């Protein structure tokens, strides 16, 4: 029988994930691996041009809603992946940060 433990408050000191106590900080190697998995098998028209991806990525990196240098707080996605996909959009509730 599994035991359900109450969720602990997330402090700045432990930087744990809200749903578990693992660190949400990813290594560059792990990010690159996840990006490769996400774009594997995609057709060229499913990915944006490198210049578009870089522009989107720079806007995400400057966004106050970016968490841990990798994650959008509005959708929980890795911006390293989201910025590459043609069908993706900026989920900011105040309006797209990509369309400025």
mmCIF file of C-alpha atoms in Angstrom:
data_model
loop_
_atom_site.group_PDB
_atom_site.id
_atom_site.type_symbol
_atom_site.label_atom_id
_atom_site.label_comp_id
_atom_site.label_asym_id
_atom_site.label_seq_id
_atom_site.Cartn_x
_atom_site.Cartn_y
_atom_site.Cartn_z
ATOM 1 C CA UNK A 1 0.000 0.000 0.000
ATOM 2 C CA UNK A 2 1.433 3.384 -0.951
ATOM 3 C CA UNK A 3 1.409 6.277 1.428
ATOM 4 C CA UNK A 4 0.285 9.675 0.220
ATOM 5 C CA UNK A 5 2.380 12.375 1.770
ATOM 6 C CA UNK A 6 1.234 15.985 2.017
ATOM 7 C CA UNK A 7 2.981 18.281 -0.408
ATOM 8 C CA UNK A 8 5.704 20.332 1.213
ATOM 9 C CA UNK A 9 5.898 24.061 0.636
ATOM 10 C CA UNK A 10 8.447 24.879 -2.023
ATOM 11 C CA UNK A 11 11.097 27.182 -0.633
ATOM 12 C CA UNK A 12 13.731 29.040 -2.632
ATOM 13 C CA UNK A 13 16.341 27.053 -0.733
ATOM 14 C CA UNK A 14 15.361 23.612 -2.041
ATOM 15 C CA UNK A 15 14.164 24.637 -5.535
ATOM 16 C CA UNK A 16 12.164 21.409 -5.730
ATOM 17 C CA UNK A 17 9.385 20.718 -8.157
ATOM 18 C CA UNK A 18 5.864 21.498 -6.885
ATOM 19 C CA UNK A 19 4.758 17.895 -7.351
ATOM 20 C CA UNK A 20 7.849 16.148 -6.041
ATOM 21 C CA UNK A 21 11.143 16.942 -4.411
ATOM 22 C CA UNK A 22 13.323 16.480 -7.502
ATOM 23 C CA UNK A 23 15.173 19.483 -8.818
ATOM 24 C CA UNK A 24 13.622 21.057 -11.935
ATOM 25 C CA UNK A 25 17.055 22.313 -13.002
ATOM 26 C CA UNK A 26 18.265 20.444 -16.096
ATOM 27 C CA UNK A 27 21.790 20.057 -17.398
ATOM 28 C CA UNK A 28 22.613 21.275 -20.895
ATOM 29 C CA UNK A 29 23.179 17.639 -21.881
ATOM 30 C CA UNK A 30 19.679 16.655 -20.663
ATOM 31 C CA UNK A 31 18.089 19.632 -22.443
ATOM 32 C CA UNK A 32 19.835 18.731 -25.708
ATOM 33 C CA UNK A 33 18.687 15.122 -25.356
ATOM 34 C CA UNK A 34 15.072 16.193 -24.767
ATOM 35 C CA UNK A 35 15.181 18.570 -27.748
ATOM 36 C CA UNK A 36 16.464 15.790 -29.996
ATOM 37 C CA UNK A 37 13.702 13.462 -28.813
ATOM 38 C CA UNK A 38 11.061 16.145 -29.404
ATOM 39 C CA UNK A 39 12.131 17.022 -32.949
ATOM 40 C CA UNK A 40 13.022 13.500 -34.107
ATOM 41 C CA UNK A 41 10.841 12.515 -37.030
ATOM 42 C CA UNK A 42 9.381 15.994 -37.494
ATOM 43 C CA UNK A 43 8.955 17.217 -41.060
ATOM 44 C CA UNK A 44 10.720 20.457 -42.054
ATOM 45 C CA UNK A 45 7.380 22.293 -42.159
ATOM 46 C CA UNK A 46 6.723 21.334 -38.516
ATOM 47 C CA UNK A 47 9.825 23.238 -37.353
ATOM 48 C CA UNK A 48 10.573 26.946 -37.588
ATOM 49 C CA UNK A 49 13.618 28.440 -39.286
ATOM 50 C CA UNK A 50 16.698 28.841 -37.088
ATOM 51 C CA UNK A 51 16.348 32.654 -37.078
ATOM 52 C CA UNK A 52 12.728 32.414 -35.872
ATOM 53 C CA UNK A 53 13.679 29.884 -33.209
ATOM 54 C CA UNK A 54 16.492 32.116 -31.948
ATOM 55 C CA UNK A 55 14.211 35.166 -31.788
ATOM 56 C CA UNK A 56 11.542 33.236 -29.889
ATOM 57 C CA UNK A 57 14.145 31.744 -27.566
ATOM 58 C CA UNK A 58 15.693 35.135 -26.757
ATOM 59 C CA UNK A 59 12.248 36.526 -25.906
ATOM 60 C CA UNK A 60 11.556 33.536 -23.647
ATOM 61 C CA UNK A 61 14.914 33.916 -21.906
ATOM 62 C CA UNK A 62 14.108 37.587 -21.179
ATOM 63 C CA UNK A 63 10.548 36.840 -20.014
ATOM 64 C CA UNK A 64 9.793 37.270 -16.284
ATOM 65 C CA UNK A 65 7.655 34.101 -16.509
ATOM 66 C CA UNK A 66 10.673 31.898 -17.256
ATOM 67 C CA UNK A 67 11.460 29.558 -14.377
ATOM 68 C CA UNK A 68 14.760 27.781 -13.719
ATOM 69 C CA UNK A 69 16.141 29.125 -17.023
ATOM 70 C CA UNK A 70 14.212 26.475 -18.945
ATOM 71 C CA UNK A 71 10.502 26.352 -18.134
ATOM 72 C CA UNK A 72 7.515 28.552 -18.979
ATOM 73 C CA UNK A 73 5.436 29.077 -15.860
ATOM 74 C CA UNK A 74 2.239 29.417 -17.913
ATOM 75 C CA UNK A 75 2.340 26.042 -19.666
ATOM 76 C CA UNK A 76 5.183 24.118 -18.009
ATOM 77 C CA UNK A 77 6.974 23.477 -21.284
ATOM 78 C CA UNK A 78 10.688 23.587 -21.944
ATOM 79 C CA UNK A 79 11.214 26.725 -24.016
ATOM 80 C CA UNK A 80 14.128 25.006 -25.751
ATOM 81 C CA UNK A 81 11.549 22.743 -27.409
ATOM 82 C CA UNK A 82 8.515 25.025 -27.681
ATOM 83 C CA UNK A 83 10.445 27.717 -29.580
ATOM 84 C CA UNK A 84 11.365 25.193 -32.303
ATOM 85 C CA UNK A 85 7.896 23.925 -33.159
ATOM 86 C CA UNK A 86 5.874 25.662 -35.876
ATOM 87 C CA UNK A 87 2.553 24.972 -34.162
ATOM 88 C CA UNK A 88 3.701 26.440 -30.832
ATOM 89 C CA UNK A 89 2.727 29.840 -29.514
ATOM 90 C CA UNK A 90 3.596 31.972 -26.508
ATOM 91 C CA UNK A 91 1.022 31.197 -23.777
ATOM 92 C CA UNK A 92 1.481 34.421 -21.819
ATOM 93 C CA UNK A 93 -1.912 35.564 -20.487
ATOM 94 C CA UNK A 94 -0.932 39.169 -21.220
ATOM 95 C CA UNK A 95 -0.360 38.413 -24.912
ATOM 96 C CA UNK A 96 2.263 36.700 -26.972
ATOM 97 C CA UNK A 97 5.806 37.743 -26.186
ATOM 98 C CA UNK A 98 6.855 36.362 -29.588
ATOM 99 C CA UNK A 99 4.715 38.771 -31.603
ATOM 100 C CA UNK A 100 6.304 42.063 -30.621
#
